[in-house]
Coordinates of C-alpha atoms in Angstrom, one line a residue:
M1 CA 13.0 -27.5 150.3
D2 CA 12.2 -28.4 146.8
L3 CA 11.5 -24.7 146.0
I4 CA 14.9 -23.7 147.4
T5 CA 16.5 -26.5 145.4
I6 CA 14.8 -25.3 142.3
I7 CA 15.8 -21.7 142.9
I8 CA 19.4 -22.7 143.6
G9 CA 19.4 -24.8 140.4
M10 CA 18.0 -22.0 138.4
V11 CA 20.7 -19.6 139.8
C12 CA 23.4 -22.0 139.0
L13 CA 22.0 -22.5 135.6
G14 CA 22.0 -18.7 135.0
I15 CA 25.6 -18.4 136.3
G16 CA 26.7 -21.2 134.0
A17 CA 25.0 -19.5 131.1
V18 CA 26.7 -16.2 131.8
L19 CA 30.1 -17.9 132.1
G20 CA 29.5 -19.7 128.8
L21 CA 28.8 -16.5 127.1
V22 CA 31.9 -14.9 128.5
F23 CA 34.2 -17.7 127.4
S24 CA 32.5 -17.8 123.9
K25 CA 33.1 -14.1 123.3
S26 CA 36.7 -14.2 124.3
S27 CA 37.3 -17.1 121.9
L28 CA 35.6 -15.1 119.1
N29 CA 37.7 -12.1 119.7
S30 CA 40.9 -14.1 119.5
K31 CA 39.9 -15.6 116.1
A32 CA 38.9 -12.2 114.7
Q33 CA 42.3 -10.8 115.8
F34 CA 44.1 -13.6 114.0
I35 CA 42.1 -13.0 110.8
I36 CA 42.8 -9.3 110.9
N37 CA 46.5 -9.8 111.3
D38 CA 46.6 -12.3 108.4
A39 CA 44.7 -9.8 106.1
K40 CA 47.2 -7.1 107.0
K41 CA 50.1 -9.3 106.1
N42 CA 48.5 -10.2 102.7
A43 CA 47.8 -6.5 102.0
E44 CA 51.4 -5.6 102.8
N45 CA 52.6 -8.4 100.5
L46 CA 50.3 -7.2 97.7
I47 CA 51.5 -3.6 98.1
E48 CA 55.1 -4.7 97.9
K49 CA 54.5 -6.7 94.8
A50 CA 52.5 -3.8 93.1
T51 CA 55.4 -1.4 94.0
V52 CA 57.9 -3.8 92.3
Q53 CA 55.8 -4.2 89.2
A54 CA 55.2 -0.4 89.0
E55 CA 58.9 0.2 89.1
A56 CA 59.5 -2.3 86.3
V57 CA 56.7 -0.8 84.1
K58 CA 58.1 2.7 84.8
K59 CA 61.6 1.6 83.7
E60 CA 60.2 0.0 80.5
K61 CA 58.2 3.0 79.5
H62 CA 61.1 5.2 80.1
L63 CA 63.3 3.1 77.8
Q64 CA 60.6 3.1 75.1
A65 CA 60.2 6.9 75.3
K66 CA 64.0 7.3 75.0
E67 CA 64.1 5.0 71.9
K68 CA 61.2 7.0 70.3
F69 CA 62.9 10.3 71.0
L70 CA 66.2 9.0 69.4
E71 CA 64.2 7.7 66.3
L72 CA 62.4 11.0 65.8
K73 CA 65.6 13.0 66.3
S74 CA 67.4 10.9 63.6
Q75 CA 64.4 11.3 61.2
H76 CA 64.4 15.1 61.9
D77 CA 68.1 15.3 61.2
A78 CA 67.7 13.4 57.9
D79 CA 64.9 15.8 56.9
I80 CA 67.0 18.8 57.7
Q81 CA 69.9 17.4 55.7
Q82 CA 67.6 16.7 52.7
R83 CA 66.2 20.3 52.8
E84 CA 69.7 21.7 53.0
K85 CA 70.7 19.6 50.0
K86 CA 67.7 20.9 48.0
M87 CA 68.4 24.5 49.0
Q88 CA 72.0 24.1 47.8
E89 CA 70.8 22.6 44.5
S90 CA 68.4 25.5 44.1
E91 CA 71.1 28.0 44.8
K92 CA 73.4 26.4 42.3
S93 CA 70.6 26.4 39.6
L94 CA 69.9 30.1 40.3
K95 CA 73.5 30.9 40.0
D96 CA 73.7 29.0 36.7
K97 CA 70.7 30.8 35.3
E98 CA 72.2 34.1 36.5
H99 CA 75.4 33.4 34.6
K100 CA 73.4 32.4 31.5
L101 CA 71.3 35.6 31.7
N102 CA 74.4 37.7 32.0
D103 CA 75.9 36.0 29.0
E104 CA 72.7 36.6 27.0
L105 CA 72.6 40.2 28.1
S106 CA 76.2 40.7 26.9
K107 CA 75.3 39.0 23.6
T108 CA 72.2 41.2 23.3
G109 CA 74.4 44.3 23.9
K110 CA 76.6 43.2 21.1
L111 CA 73.7 42.5 18.8
E112 CA 72.3 46.0 19.5
K113 CA 75.6 47.6 18.5
D114 CA 75.7 45.5 15.4
L115 CA 72.1 46.4 14.6
E116 CA 72.9 50.1 15.0
R117 CA 75.8 49.8 12.6
Q118 CA 73.7 47.9 10.1
I119 CA 70.9 50.5 10.3
A120 CA 73.5 53.2 9.7
D121 CA 74.9 51.3 6.7
Y122 CA 71.3 50.7 5.4
G123 CA 70.5 54.4 5.6
K124 CA 73.6 55.2 3.5
K125 CA 72.8 52.4 1.0
H126 CA 69.2 53.6 0.8
E127 CA 70.3 57.1 -0.1
I128 CA 72.6 55.8 -2.8
L129 CA 69.7 53.6 -4.1
E130 CA 67.3 56.5 -4.2
R131 CA 69.8 58.5 -6.2
K132 CA 70.3 55.6 -8.7
Q133 CA 66.6 55.1 -8.9
Q134 CA 66.1 58.8 -9.8
E135 CA 68.8 58.4 -12.5
L136 CA 67.1 55.3 -13.8
D137 CA 63.7 56.9 -13.9
A138 CA 65.1 59.8 -15.9
I139 CA 66.8 57.4 -18.4
T140 CA 63.6 55.3 -18.6
A141 CA 61.5 58.4 -19.3
Q142 CA 63.9 59.4 -22.1
K143 CA 63.7 55.9 -23.6
V144 CA 59.9 55.9 -23.4
E145 CA 59.8 59.2 -25.2
I146 CA 62.0 57.9 -27.9
L147 CA 59.9 54.6 -28.3
E148 CA 56.7 56.6 -28.4
K149 CA 58.1 58.7 -31.2
I150 CA 59.3 55.7 -33.1
S151 CA 56.2 53.4 -32.6
G152 CA 53.5 56.0 -32.7
Y153 CA 52.0 54.4 -29.5
S154 CA 51.7 56.1 -26.1
A155 CA 53.2 54.3 -23.2
E156 CA 49.8 53.7 -21.6
D157 CA 48.4 52.1 -24.8
A158 CA 51.5 49.9 -25.2
K159 CA 51.2 48.9 -21.5
N160 CA 47.5 48.0 -21.9
E161 CA 48.2 45.9 -25.0
L162 CA 51.0 44.1 -23.3
V163 CA 48.9 43.4 -20.2
E164 CA 46.1 41.9 -22.2
A165 CA 48.5 39.7 -24.1
M166 CA 50.1 38.6 -20.8
K167 CA 46.7 38.0 -19.2
A168 CA 45.6 35.7 -22.1
E169 CA 48.9 33.8 -22.0
A170 CA 48.9 33.5 -18.2
K171 CA 45.3 32.3 -18.3
T172 CA 46.1 29.6 -20.8
K173 CA 49.2 28.5 -18.9
A174 CA 47.4 28.6 -15.6
Q175 CA 44.6 26.5 -16.9
A176 CA 47.0 23.9 -18.2
H177 CA 48.8 23.9 -14.8
V178 CA 45.5 23.7 -13.0
Q179 CA 44.4 20.9 -15.3
S180 CA 47.6 18.9 -14.6
I181 CA 47.2 19.4 -10.9
M182 CA 43.6 18.4 -11.0
E183 CA 44.3 15.3 -13.0
E184 CA 47.0 14.2 -10.6
A185 CA 44.8 14.9 -7.6
N186 CA 41.8 13.2 -9.2
L187 CA 44.0 10.2 -10.1
N188 CA 45.0 9.6 -6.5
A189 CA 41.6 10.5 -5.1
K190 CA 39.7 8.4 -7.6
Q191 CA 41.9 5.4 -7.0
E192 CA 41.2 5.5 -3.2
A193 CA 37.5 6.3 -3.7
K194 CA 37.0 3.6 -6.3
K195 CA 38.7 1.1 -3.9
I196 CA 36.3 2.0 -1.1
V197 CA 33.2 2.1 -3.3
I198 CA 34.1 -1.2 -5.1
Q199 CA 34.8 -3.0 -1.9
T200 CA 31.5 -1.7 -0.4
I201 CA 29.4 -2.7 -3.5
Q202 CA 31.0 -6.2 -3.6
R203 CA 30.2 -6.7 0.1
I204 CA 26.8 -5.2 0.3
G205 CA 25.3 -5.3 -3.3
T206 CA 22.0 -7.3 -3.5
E207 CA 19.7 -8.3 -6.3
Q208 CA 16.8 -6.0 -7.1
A209 CA 13.3 -6.8 -8.2
I210 CA 11.1 -4.2 -9.9
E211 CA 7.8 -3.6 -8.2
N212 CA 4.6 -2.5 -10.0
S213 CA 1.5 -0.7 -8.9
V214 CA -0.7 -3.6 -10.0
S215 CA -1.2 -6.9 -8.1
V216 CA -2.7 -10.0 -9.7
F217 CA -5.1 -12.1 -7.6
N218 CA -5.4 -15.6 -9.0
I219 CA -8.7 -17.5 -8.7
E220 CA -9.7 -21.0 -9.4
S221 CA -12.6 -20.4 -11.8
D222 CA -14.8 -17.7 -13.4
E223 CA -17.6 -18.7 -10.9
V224 CA -15.6 -17.1 -8.1
K225 CA -15.4 -13.9 -10.2
G226 CA -19.2 -13.7 -10.2
R227 CA -19.3 -14.2 -6.4
I228 CA -16.7 -11.4 -6.0
I229 CA -18.7 -9.1 -8.2
G230 CA -22.0 -9.9 -6.4
R231 CA -25.5 -9.0 -7.4
E232 CA -25.5 -5.9 -9.5
G233 CA -21.8 -5.4 -8.4
R234 CA -22.5 -4.6 -4.8
N235 CA -19.8 -6.9 -3.4
I236 CA -17.0 -5.4 -5.6
R237 CA -18.2 -1.8 -4.8
A238 CA -18.2 -2.6 -1.1
L239 CA -14.7 -4.1 -1.4
E240 CA -13.4 -1.0 -3.3
A241 CA -15.0 1.4 -0.8
A242 CA -13.5 -0.5 2.2
T243 CA -10.0 -0.9 0.7
G244 CA -9.5 2.1 -1.6
V245 CA -8.2 -0.1 -4.3
E246 CA -9.6 -0.4 -7.9
I247 CA -10.6 -4.0 -8.7
I248 CA -10.4 -4.8 -12.4
V249 CA -12.4 -7.8 -13.5
D250 CA -12.0 -8.4 -17.2
D251 CA -11.6 -11.3 -19.6
T252 CA -8.3 -12.4 -18.2
P253 CA -8.8 -16.0 -17.3
E254 CA -8.6 -17.0 -13.6
A255 CA -7.2 -13.6 -12.5
I256 CA -8.4 -10.3 -11.0
L257 CA -6.2 -7.2 -11.1
L258 CA -5.8 -4.9 -8.0
S259 CA -4.7 -1.5 -9.0
C260 CA -3.5 1.2 -6.5
F261 CA -0.4 3.4 -6.1
D262 CA -0.4 2.5 -2.3
P263 CA 1.1 -1.0 -1.8
V264 CA -0.3 -1.2 1.7
R265 CA -3.9 -0.8 0.4
R266 CA -3.1 -3.4 -2.4
E267 CA -1.8 -5.9 0.2
I268 CA -4.9 -5.4 2.4
A269 CA -7.2 -5.9 -0.6
R270 CA -5.3 -9.0 -1.7
L271 CA -5.3 -10.6 1.7
S272 CA -9.0 -9.7 2.3
L273 CA -9.9 -11.3 -1.1
H274 CA -8.0 -14.4 -0.2
R275 CA -9.8 -14.7 3.1
L276 CA -13.2 -14.1 1.6
V277 CA -12.7 -16.6 -1.2
T278 CA -11.4 -19.2 1.2
D279 CA -14.2 -18.7 3.6
G280 CA -16.9 -18.6 0.9
R281 CA -19.1 -16.0 2.6
I282 CA -18.9 -12.9 0.4
H283 CA -21.3 -10.0 1.2
P284 CA -20.9 -6.4 2.1
A285 CA -21.1 -6.8 5.9
R286 CA -18.6 -9.7 5.8
I287 CA -16.3 -7.7 3.4
E288 CA -16.1 -4.8 5.9
E289 CA -15.4 -7.2 8.8
V290 CA -12.6 -9.0 6.9
V291 CA -11.1 -5.8 5.6
E292 CA -10.9 -4.3 9.1
K293 CA -9.3 -7.5 10.6
T294 CA -6.8 -7.6 7.7
R295 CA -5.9 -3.9 8.2
K296 CA -5.2 -4.5 11.9
H297 CA -3.1 -7.6 10.9
I298 CA -1.1 -5.4 8.4
E299 CA -0.5 -2.8 11.1
E300 CA 0.9 -5.4 13.5
E301 CA 3.0 -6.8 10.7
I302 CA 4.4 -3.3 9.9
I303 CA 5.5 -2.9 13.6
E304 CA 7.0 -6.4 13.5
V305 CA 8.9 -5.7 10.3
G306 CA 10.3 -2.5 11.8
K307 CA 11.5 -4.2 14.9
R308 CA 13.0 -7.1 13.0
T309 CA 14.8 -4.6 10.7
I310 CA 16.5 -2.6 13.4
I311 CA 17.5 -5.8 15.2
D312 CA 19.1 -7.2 12.0
L313 CA 21.0 -3.9 11.6
G314 CA 22.0 -3.7 15.2
I315 CA 20.3 -0.3 15.8
H316 CA 19.2 0.5 19.3
G317 CA 17.0 3.2 21.0
L318 CA 14.9 4.0 18.0
H319 CA 11.6 5.8 18.8
P320 CA 8.5 3.6 18.4
E321 CA 7.1 5.9 15.8
L322 CA 10.2 5.6 13.7
V323 CA 10.1 1.9 14.1
K324 CA 6.6 1.9 12.7
I325 CA 7.7 4.2 9.8
V326 CA 10.5 1.8 9.0
G327 CA 8.0 -1.1 8.9
R328 CA 5.8 0.9 6.5
M329 CA 8.7 1.2 4.0
K330 CA 8.3 -2.5 3.2
F331 CA 5.1 -1.6 1.4
R332 CA 6.5 1.4 -0.5
S333 CA 8.6 1.5 -3.7
S334 CA 10.8 4.2 -5.3
Y335 CA 11.0 3.9 -9.1
G336 CA 10.2 0.2 -8.7
Q337 CA 12.8 -0.4 -6.0
N338 CA 11.5 -1.6 -2.7
L339 CA 12.0 1.2 -0.2
L340 CA 12.9 -1.0 2.8
Q341 CA 15.4 -3.1 0.9
H342 CA 16.9 0.1 -0.5
S343 CA 17.2 1.7 2.9
R344 CA 18.8 -1.4 4.4
E345 CA 21.2 -1.5 1.6
V346 CA 22.1 2.2 2.0
A347 CA 22.6 1.6 5.8
N348 CA 25.0 -1.3 5.1
I349 CA 26.9 0.6 2.4
A350 CA 27.2 3.8 4.6
A351 CA 28.4 1.7 7.5
T352 CA 31.1 0.0 5.4
M353 CA 32.3 3.4 4.0
A354 CA 32.2 5.0 7.5
A355 CA 34.4 2.1 8.8
E356 CA 36.9 2.6 5.9
L357 CA 37.1 6.3 6.7
G358 CA 37.3 5.9 10.5
L359 CA 33.9 7.5 11.2
N360 CA 31.0 6.4 13.6
V361 CA 29.7 3.2 12.0
K362 CA 26.5 3.1 14.2
L363 CA 25.5 6.6 13.3
A364 CA 26.1 5.9 9.6
K365 CA 24.0 2.8 9.7
R366 CA 21.2 4.7 11.5
A367 CA 21.2 7.6 9.1
G368 CA 21.2 5.2 6.1
L369 CA 18.2 3.3 7.3
L370 CA 16.2 6.6 8.1
H371 CA 17.3 8.7 5.1
D372 CA 14.1 8.0 3.1
I373 CA 11.5 7.9 5.9
G374 CA 9.9 11.1 4.4
K375 CA 8.6 8.9 1.5
V376 CA 6.1 7.1 3.7
P377 CA 3.8 9.8 5.2
E378 CA 0.4 8.7 6.3
Q379 CA -0.9 12.0 4.9
E380 CA 0.2 13.8 1.8
S381 CA 2.7 16.7 2.4
E382 CA 4.0 19.5 0.2
L383 CA 7.5 19.2 1.7
P384 CA 10.2 17.2 -0.2
H385 CA 10.7 13.8 1.4
A386 CA 14.2 14.7 2.6
L387 CA 13.0 17.7 4.6
L388 CA 10.0 15.9 5.9
G389 CA 12.1 13.0 7.0
M390 CA 14.5 15.5 8.7
Q391 CA 11.6 17.0 10.6
W392 CA 10.4 13.6 11.8
A393 CA 13.9 12.6 12.9
E394 CA 14.4 15.9 14.8
K395 CA 10.9 15.5 16.4
F396 CA 11.7 12.0 17.7
G397 CA 15.1 13.0 19.2
E398 CA 17.6 11.7 16.7
N399 CA 21.3 12.7 16.7
P400 CA 21.9 16.1 14.9
E401 CA 24.4 14.4 12.5
V402 CA 21.7 11.9 11.5
V403 CA 19.1 14.7 11.1
N404 CA 21.4 16.7 8.8
A405 CA 22.3 13.6 6.8
I406 CA 18.6 12.9 6.2
G407 CA 17.8 16.5 5.1
A408 CA 21.0 17.0 3.0
H409 CA 21.1 13.7 1.0
H410 CA 19.4 15.5 -1.9
D411 CA 21.1 18.9 -1.3
E412 CA 18.0 20.6 0.1
I413 CA 20.0 21.9 3.0
E414 CA 23.7 22.5 3.6
M415 CA 25.8 19.5 4.8
T416 CA 27.4 20.1 8.3
S417 CA 29.1 16.8 9.0
L418 CA 31.1 14.1 7.1
L419 CA 28.2 11.7 7.6
S420 CA 26.0 13.6 5.2
P421 CA 28.1 13.1 2.0
I422 CA 28.5 9.4 2.9
I423 CA 24.7 8.9 3.0
Q424 CA 24.3 10.8 -0.3
V425 CA 26.9 8.6 -2.0
A426 CA 25.5 5.4 -0.5
D427 CA 22.0 6.4 -1.7
G428 CA 23.4 7.0 -5.2
I429 CA 25.2 3.7 -5.2
S430 CA 22.1 1.8 -4.2
G431 CA 19.7 3.6 -6.6
A432 CA 22.0 4.1 -9.6
R433 CA 23.1 0.5 -10.2
P434 CA 21.7 -1.0 -13.5
G435 CA 18.4 -2.7 -12.9
A436 CA 17.9 -1.2 -9.4
R437 CA 15.2 1.2 -10.5
R438 CA 12.7 1.6 -13.2
Q439 CA 12.6 4.9 -15.0
V440 CA 9.8 6.5 -16.9
L441 CA 10.7 6.6 -20.6
E442 CA 9.7 10.3 -21.0
S443 CA 11.8 11.5 -18.1
Y444 CA 14.7 9.4 -19.3
I445 CA 14.6 11.0 -22.8
Q446 CA 14.1 14.5 -21.4
R447 CA 17.2 14.0 -19.2
L448 CA 19.3 13.1 -22.2
K449 CA 18.0 16.1 -24.1
D450 CA 18.9 18.4 -21.2
L451 CA 22.4 17.1 -21.1
E452 CA 22.9 17.7 -24.8
S453 CA 21.3 21.2 -24.6
A454 CA 23.7 22.1 -21.7
A455 CA 26.7 21.3 -23.9
L456 CA 25.3 23.0 -27.0
S457 CA 24.8 26.3 -25.1
F458 CA 28.6 26.9 -25.1
D459 CA 30.4 28.7 -27.9
G460 CA 32.5 26.6 -30.3
V461 CA 30.4 23.4 -29.7
S462 CA 29.3 21.9 -32.9
S463 CA 27.4 18.9 -31.6
A464 CA 26.9 16.9 -28.4
Y465 CA 25.7 13.3 -27.8
A466 CA 24.5 11.7 -24.6
I467 CA 25.6 8.0 -24.5
Q468 CA 25.8 5.2 -22.0
A469 CA 22.3 5.8 -20.7
G470 CA 23.2 9.4 -19.9
R471 CA 26.4 8.5 -18.0
E472 CA 28.7 10.0 -20.6
L473 CA 28.4 13.2 -22.7
R474 CA 30.5 13.4 -25.9
V475 CA 31.1 17.0 -27.1
M476 CA 32.4 17.9 -30.5
V477 CA 34.0 21.3 -30.9
E478 CA 35.1 23.4 -33.8
S479 CA 38.9 23.4 -34.1
G480 CA 39.0 26.9 -35.4
K481 CA 37.2 28.4 -32.4
V482 CA 38.5 26.2 -29.5
S483 CA 42.2 25.4 -28.9
D484 CA 43.5 22.3 -27.2
D485 CA 44.1 24.2 -23.9
Q486 CA 40.6 25.7 -24.1
S487 CA 39.1 22.2 -24.5
A488 CA 40.1 21.3 -21.0
Q489 CA 38.4 24.5 -19.7
L490 CA 35.3 23.8 -21.8
S491 CA 35.0 20.3 -20.3
Y492 CA 35.2 21.8 -16.8
D493 CA 32.7 24.5 -17.5
I494 CA 30.2 22.0 -19.0
S495 CA 30.6 19.7 -16.0
E496 CA 29.9 22.7 -13.6
K497 CA 26.8 23.7 -15.5
I498 CA 25.4 20.1 -15.5
Q499 CA 26.2 19.7 -11.8
N500 CA 24.5 23.0 -10.8
E501 CA 21.5 23.0 -13.1
L502 CA 20.5 19.4 -13.9
T503 CA 19.3 16.5 -11.8
Y504 CA 20.8 13.1 -12.7
P505 CA 21.6 9.8 -10.9
G506 CA 25.2 8.8 -10.4
Q507 CA 27.9 10.6 -12.4
V508 CA 28.2 12.1 -15.9
R509 CA 31.5 12.0 -17.7
I510 CA 32.1 14.9 -20.2
T511 CA 34.5 14.2 -23.0
V512 CA 35.4 17.1 -25.3
I513 CA 36.7 16.0 -28.8
R514 CA 38.7 18.5 -31.0
E515 CA 39.7 17.4 -34.5
T516 CA 41.6 19.4 -37.1
R517 CA 40.9 18.5 -40.8
A518 CA 42.7 19.9 -43.8
V519 CA 40.6 19.3 -47.0
N520 CA 41.5 20.2 -50.6
I521 CA 40.0 19.2 -53.9
A522 CA 42.2 18.2 -56.9
R523 CA 40.7 19.3 -60.2

């Protein structure tokens, strides 16, 4: 009974489960159908909205395209109108040119006809002129025959005599005319040149101190002299051998003379002696050590002087070797004038003159500083210092104008730029001023004699005197042999000879004096 009850219960339970599943499935199907229907409605709404928006966008784009089309069309029409206007203007210009050309052609035709008439008239006149010329030649020949018979001269002889007389007269008049033109040109040129030179000298001129080839080393007592000489003179011999300087120890109290043509060696010897005397240890080994240290110190000072000089002058990009050469110029002199001071002065003078003339100031200053670098070679050279300096400047990459100015400042080569004569003039200004240089008496006297001999070599010169330290030459001529007009020519010829054959600083003024004297004796 219980088993049947259990089975029945289990069957009922299974049926209930089946029925529950059936009712559950039907409920789910109804819900799914509702969701599907709702989704369809939403999709239809979205499609309808998208369709409306698409229509609106389509209308808007259509309107924009229409406006763009109208804008492009109006722009195209304006371009076409502008082109048509230009074409019309071009056609009008061509028509005007055509009318002008036709007018010119018509005028040319008239000119051709007039020219043909003039040529015909010229031919007739030429024939008439030839006939008249033949008649004139015949009459002239008759007159020449009559004159030859009367004068006893042939026509050729008379012509030659007349030509010679005319040549002499023309030469005299031409010389007087040339002299007046030269005087007028020189007056204007000299005024402007003097203005530039005077302004330059006033701004740049510096005092000069004459340098000698002997230095004096002062000592405290004669006891120091003995220590410098050393036993049997070994110290002084070691010092002379190490420095290359002659040391003169004489009776001069508290002084020793250092003699050498090379200022660098003299400076090394002077500084070495100062160090040795201050230190107190003086013997050959110590002398060699001190001299070597002093030489290195001088070399460093040379480089420092060169750098300081180019900085002061505002020169840039100079080769290190040229800087060293510039520094060595401090220890060189030219006729007693310190070479570095002279070169700096020439650089400043040349820069001022270049500025006045509108030339390159930097190049002028550079060439002025380097113009005498050939005077400081480490080894002796047979070349003139201008050519040697030119070679160095070219080797170390200097500007061609600077190279030419260095080589041409003593006329060893031809000048190729305006910078070269400026450097030559600046060098003359710096070296020729009174007191700037010391001249050897013999060379000075010889220069004056050469000036007087150059003037005396001309015919008609009775005497000549060089005055003003060779800056002026007074020439006395014989009044019977030289006329007033010929005096001007003689002055010019003497100046040309002096300029071409002699060497002199600055300028030489030639004054020709002609005097007429009438002398009678009353008895």
